[in-house]
């Protein structure tokens, strides 16, 4: 069985993330979307909120599960018998970090493979940070996030 992990901060999930999830679920038998702490970033949404939003938007895909883990990605993957990581790639600016991450994970766990999936062109500019910046400034993020989670995302900026 081809099991993959799609790790990320998902703070919050965007249409770009969902596009990678959908496309992965078509070519892989089992996709685990894992919310992991990124030590380089302070999160806006709690792990519980991020998992809840991901569960809502992935409900239509029976071979996609959502989970979270505080620790090393390879530790979680090994515990769950997963040895393929999927990372989305938007632009050259993403490359340095995801490339380093892939090499670190390979060093820590030589059986771990990382596959890069090119973004859908229409989401190449999109990131969780951009969504938060627009929402924070009162802009319309409807075209950037899945409709099911729009209200949860903007609620952070309405109080
Ligand atoms: O969505 P992001 O913030 O680009 O995702 C980065 C993430 C969370 C996948 C990465 O920071 C990660 O794997 N963190 C878990 C800790 C870990 O395993 N670090 C070593 C590899 S960089």
PDB file of N, CA, C and O in Angstrom, residues 28-66:
ATOM      1  N   UNK A  28      -2.138   8.225  -4.642  1.00  0.00           N
ATOM      2  CA  UNK A  28      -1.633   7.425  -3.517  1.00  0.00           C
ATOM      3  C   UNK A  28      -2.805   6.710  -2.845  1.00  0.00           C
ATOM      4  O   UNK A  28      -3.931   7.209  -2.865  1.00  0.00           O
ATOM      5  N   UNK A  29      -2.499   5.567  -2.227  1.00  0.00           N
ATOM      6  CA  UNK A  29      -3.604   4.814  -1.619  1.00  0.00           C
ATOM      7  C   UNK A  29      -4.064   5.435  -0.305  1.00  0.00           C
ATOM      8  O   UNK A  29      -5.237   5.435   0.013  1.00  0.00           O
ATOM      9  N   UNK A  30      -3.099   5.933   0.461  1.00  0.00           N
ATOM     10  CA  UNK A  30      -3.441   6.513   1.763  1.00  0.00           C
ATOM     11  C   UNK A  30      -2.625   7.788   1.986  1.00  0.00           C
ATOM     12  O   UNK A  30      -1.397   7.755   1.866  1.00  0.00           O
ATOM     13  N   UNK A  31      -3.304   8.881   2.290  1.00  0.00           N
ATOM     14  CA  UNK A  31      -2.611  10.151   2.540  1.00  0.00           C
ATOM     15  C   UNK A  31      -2.889  10.584   3.981  1.00  0.00           C
ATOM     16  O   UNK A  31      -4.042  10.723   4.383  1.00  0.00           O
ATOM     17  N   UNK A  32      -1.819  10.770   4.738  1.00  0.00           N
ATOM     18  CA  UNK A  32      -1.970  11.308   6.085  1.00  0.00           C
ATOM     19  C   UNK A  32      -1.531  12.767   6.067  1.00  0.00           C
ATOM     20  O   UNK A  32      -0.375  13.066   5.764  1.00  0.00           O
ATOM     21  N   UNK A  33      -2.476  13.648   6.358  1.00  0.00           N
ATOM     22  CA  UNK A  33      -2.128  15.063   6.462  1.00  0.00           C
ATOM     23  C   UNK A  33      -1.759  15.286   7.921  1.00  0.00           C
ATOM     24  O   UNK A  33      -2.572  15.056   8.818  1.00  0.00           O
ATOM     25  N   UNK A  34      -0.515  15.674   8.160  1.00  0.00           N
ATOM     26  CA  UNK A  34      -0.053  15.789   9.548  1.00  0.00           C
ATOM     27  C   UNK A  34       0.297  17.228   9.887  1.00  0.00           C
ATOM     28  O   UNK A  34       1.133  17.849   9.238  1.00  0.00           O
ATOM     29  N   UNK A  35      -0.364  17.734  10.912  1.00  0.00           N
ATOM     30  CA  UNK A  35      -0.050  19.076  11.405  1.00  0.00           C
ATOM     31  C   UNK A  35       1.134  18.936  12.355  1.00  0.00           C
ATOM     32  O   UNK A  35       1.052  18.235  13.371  1.00  0.00           O
ATOM     33  N   UNK A  36       2.223  19.558  11.970  1.00  0.00           N
ATOM     34  CA  UNK A  36       3.435  19.477  12.795  1.00  0.00           C
ATOM     35  C   UNK A  36       3.846  20.874  13.219  1.00  0.00           C
ATOM     36  O   UNK A  36       3.649  21.834  12.475  1.00  0.00           O
ATOM     37  N   UNK A  37       4.401  20.970  14.391  1.00  0.00           N
ATOM     38  CA  UNK A  37       4.904  22.277  14.838  1.00  0.00           C
ATOM     39  C   UNK A  37       6.101  22.652  13.974  1.00  0.00           C
ATOM     40  O   UNK A  37       6.989  21.829  13.769  1.00  0.00           O
ATOM     41  N   UNK A  38       6.086  23.865  13.453  1.00  0.00           N
ATOM     42  CA  UNK A  38       7.277  24.369  12.781  1.00  0.00           C
ATOM     43  C   UNK A  38       7.999  25.267  13.786  1.00  0.00           C
ATOM     44  O   UNK A  38       7.497  26.343  14.117  1.00  0.00           O
ATOM     45  N   UNK A  39       9.150  24.825  14.300  1.00  0.00           N
ATOM     46  CA  UNK A  39       9.819  25.602  15.345  1.00  0.00           C
ATOM     47  C   UNK A  39      10.227  27.009  14.895  1.00  0.00           C
ATOM     48  O   UNK A  39      10.504  27.863  15.714  1.00  0.00           O
ATOM     49  N   UNK A  40      10.213  27.237  13.563  1.00  0.00           N
ATOM     50  CA  UNK A  40      10.597  28.562  13.056  1.00  0.00           C
ATOM     51  C   UNK A  40       9.425  29.548  13.069  1.00  0.00           C
ATOM     52  O   UNK A  40       9.593  30.712  12.765  1.00  0.00           O
ATOM     53  N   UNK A  41       8.204  29.039  13.343  1.00  0.00           N
ATOM     54  CA  UNK A  41       7.027  29.930  13.260  1.00  0.00           C
ATOM     55  C   UNK A  41       6.190  29.870  14.522  1.00  0.00           C
ATOM     56  O   UNK A  41       6.050  28.800  15.121  1.00  0.00           O
ATOM     57  N   UNK A  42       5.627  31.032  14.909  1.00  0.00           N
ATOM     58  CA  UNK A  42       4.651  31.039  16.010  1.00  0.00           C
ATOM     59  C   UNK A  42       3.269  30.921  15.361  1.00  0.00           C
ATOM     60  O   UNK A  42       2.925  31.715  14.481  1.00  0.00           O
ATOM     61  N   UNK A  43       2.504  29.910  15.783  1.00  0.00           N
ATOM     62  CA  UNK A  43       1.219  29.649  15.120  1.00  0.00           C
ATOM     63  C   UNK A  43       0.136  30.632  15.551  1.00  0.00           C
ATOM     64  O   UNK A  43       0.120  31.105  16.682  1.00  0.00           O
ATOM     65  N   UNK A  44      -0.770  30.913  14.627  1.00  0.00           N
ATOM     66  CA  UNK A  44      -1.935  31.766  14.904  1.00  0.00           C
ATOM     67  C   UNK A  44      -3.097  30.905  15.400  1.00  0.00           C
ATOM     68  O   UNK A  44      -3.830  31.290  16.295  1.00  0.00           O
ATOM     69  N   UNK A  45      -3.255  29.732  14.792  1.00  0.00           N
ATOM     70  CA  UNK A  45      -4.354  28.822  15.148  1.00  0.00           C
ATOM     71  C   UNK A  45      -3.773  27.670  15.961  1.00  0.00           C
ATOM     72  O   UNK A  45      -2.658  27.204  15.676  1.00  0.00           O
ATOM     73  N   UNK A  46      -4.539  27.210  16.951  1.00  0.00           N
ATOM     74  CA  UNK A  46      -4.053  26.098  17.777  1.00  0.00           C
ATOM     75  C   UNK A  46      -4.006  24.827  16.929  1.00  0.00           C
ATOM     76  O   UNK A  46      -4.649  24.753  15.868  1.00  0.00           O
ATOM     77  N   UNK A  47      -3.291  23.837  17.428  1.00  0.00           N
ATOM     78  CA  UNK A  47      -3.239  22.552  16.715  1.00  0.00           C
ATOM     79  C   UNK A  47      -4.658  22.013  16.543  1.00  0.00           C
ATOM     80  O   UNK A  47      -5.022  21.530  15.472  1.00  0.00           O
ATOM     81  N   UNK A  48      -5.484  22.131  17.593  1.00  0.00           N
ATOM     82  CA  UNK A  48      -6.861  21.604  17.535  1.00  0.00           C
ATOM     83  C   UNK A  48      -7.653  22.311  16.432  1.00  0.00           C
ATOM     84  O   UNK A  48      -8.394  21.674  15.683  1.00  0.00           O
ATOM     85  N   UNK A  49      -7.478  23.633  16.326  1.00  0.00           N
ATOM     86  CA  UNK A  49      -8.205  24.383  15.286  1.00  0.00           C
ATOM     87  C   UNK A  49      -7.731  23.966  13.898  1.00  0.00           C
ATOM     88  O   UNK A  49      -8.532  23.810  12.974  1.00  0.00           O
ATOM     89  N   UNK A  50      -6.437  23.781  13.762  1.00  0.00           N
ATOM     90  CA  UNK A  50      -5.892  23.420  12.439  1.00  0.00           C
ATOM     91  C   UNK A  50      -6.354  22.023  12.019  1.00  0.00           C
ATOM     92  O   UNK A  50      -6.730  21.793  10.868  1.00  0.00           O
ATOM     93  N   UNK A  51      -6.359  21.091  12.995  1.00  0.00           N
ATOM     94  CA  UNK A  51      -6.812  19.727  12.698  1.00  0.00           C
ATOM     95  C   UNK A  51      -8.299  19.752  12.342  1.00  0.00           C
ATOM     96  O   UNK A  51      -8.726  19.111  11.370  1.00  0.00           O
ATOM     97  N   UNK A  52      -9.072  20.518  13.095  1.00  0.00           N
ATOM     98  CA  UNK A  52     -10.523  20.595  12.841  1.00  0.00           C
ATOM     99  C   UNK A  52     -10.787  21.107  11.422  1.00  0.00           C
ATOM    100  O   UNK A  52     -11.587  20.532  10.676  1.00  0.00           O
ATOM    101  N   UNK A  53     -10.078  22.167  11.037  1.00  0.00           N
ATOM    102  CA  UNK A  53     -10.294  22.734   9.698  1.00  0.00           C
ATOM    103  C   UNK A  53      -9.892  21.726   8.615  1.00  0.00           C
ATOM    104  O   UNK A  53     -10.602  21.552   7.617  1.00  0.00           O
ATOM    105  N   UNK A  54      -8.773  21.045   8.835  1.00  0.00           N
ATOM    106  CA  UNK A  54      -8.325  20.061   7.835  1.00  0.00           C
ATOM    107  C   UNK A  54      -9.318  18.904   7.732  1.00  0.00           C
ATOM    108  O   UNK A  54      -9.593  18.404   6.634  1.00  0.00           O
ATOM    109  N   UNK A  55      -9.857  18.483   8.881  1.00  0.00           N
ATOM    110  CA  UNK A  55     -10.837  17.378   8.844  1.00  0.00           C
ATOM    111  C   UNK A  55     -12.078  17.810   8.070  1.00  0.00           C
ATOM    112  O   UNK A  55     -12.641  17.030   7.303  1.00  0.00           O
ATOM    113  N   UNK A  56     -12.497  19.056   8.257  1.00  0.00           N
ATOM    114  CA  UNK A  56     -13.686  19.545   7.539  1.00  0.00           C
ATOM    115  C   UNK A  56     -13.456  19.526   6.027  1.00  0.00           C
ATOM    116  O   UNK A  56     -14.302  19.074   5.269  1.00  0.00           O
ATOM    117  N   UNK A  57     -12.291  20.013   5.598  1.00  0.00           N
ATOM    118  CA  UNK A  57     -12.089  20.148   4.144  1.00  0.00           C
ATOM    119  C   UNK A  57     -11.694  18.847   3.460  1.00  0.00           C
ATOM    120  O   UNK A  57     -11.810  18.733   2.239  1.00  0.00           O
ATOM    121  N   UNK A  58     -11.243  17.858   4.241  1.00  0.00           N
ATOM    122  CA  UNK A  58     -10.840  16.588   3.609  1.00  0.00           C
ATOM    123  C   UNK A  58     -11.912  15.510   3.738  1.00  0.00           C
ATOM    124  O   UNK A  58     -11.707  14.381   3.306  1.00  0.00           O
ATOM    125  N   UNK A  59     -13.048  15.896   4.303  1.00  0.00           N
ATOM    126  CA  UNK A  59     -14.125  14.915   4.501  1.00  0.00           C
ATOM    127  C   UNK A  59     -14.518  14.160   3.228  1.00  0.00           C
ATOM    128  O   UNK A  59     -14.764  12.961   3.267  1.00  0.00           O
ATOM    129  N   UNK A  60     -14.537  14.826   2.057  1.00  0.00           N
ATOM    130  CA  UNK A  60     -14.936  14.108   0.840  1.00  0.00           C
ATOM    131  C   UNK A  60     -13.922  13.063   0.357  1.00  0.00           C
ATOM    132  O   UNK A  60     -14.220  12.325  -0.586  1.00  0.00           O
ATOM    133  N   UNK A  61     -12.749  13.001   0.956  1.00  0.00           N
ATOM    134  CA  UNK A  61     -11.713  12.091   0.443  1.00  0.00           C
ATOM    135  C   UNK A  61     -11.489  10.947   1.425  1.00  0.00           C
ATOM    136  O   UNK A  61     -10.814  11.127   2.454  1.00  0.00           O
ATOM    137  N   UNK A  62     -12.049   9.761   1.130  1.00  0.00           N
ATOM    138  CA  UNK A  62     -12.022   8.664   2.108  1.00  0.00           C
ATOM    139  C   UNK A  62     -10.619   8.137   2.416  1.00  0.00           C
ATOM    140  O   UNK A  62     -10.408   7.553   3.482  1.00  0.00           O
ATOM    141  N   UNK A  63      -9.665   8.348   1.507  1.00  0.00           N
ATOM    142  CA  UNK A  63      -8.310   7.822   1.776  1.00  0.00           C
ATOM    143  C   UNK A  63      -7.388   8.884   2.395  1.00  0.00           C
ATOM    144  O   UNK A  63      -6.171   8.712   2.423  1.00  0.00           O
ATOM    145  N   UNK A  64      -7.986   9.960   2.888  1.00  0.00           N
ATOM    146  CA  UNK A  64      -7.180  11.005   3.545  1.00  0.00           C
ATOM    147  C   UNK A  64      -7.524  11.042   5.028  1.00  0.00           C
ATOM    148  O   UNK A  64      -8.700  11.090   5.401  1.00  0.00           O
ATOM    149  N   UNK A  65      -6.494  10.983   5.863  1.00  0.00           N
ATOM    150  CA  UNK A  65      -6.726  11.133   7.306  1.00  0.00           C
ATOM    151  C   UNK A  65      -5.914  12.325   7.807  1.00  0.00           C
ATOM    152  O   UNK A  65      -4.920  12.712   7.192  1.00  0.00           O
ATOM    153  N   UNK A  66      -6.362  12.876   8.915  1.00  0.00           N
ATOM    154  CA  UNK A  66      -5.692  14.065   9.472  1.00  0.00           C
ATOM    155  C   UNK A  66      -5.221  13.735  10.883  1.00  0.00           C
ATOM    156  O   UNK A  66      -5.936  13.101  11.655  1.00  0.00           O
TER     157      UNK A  66
END
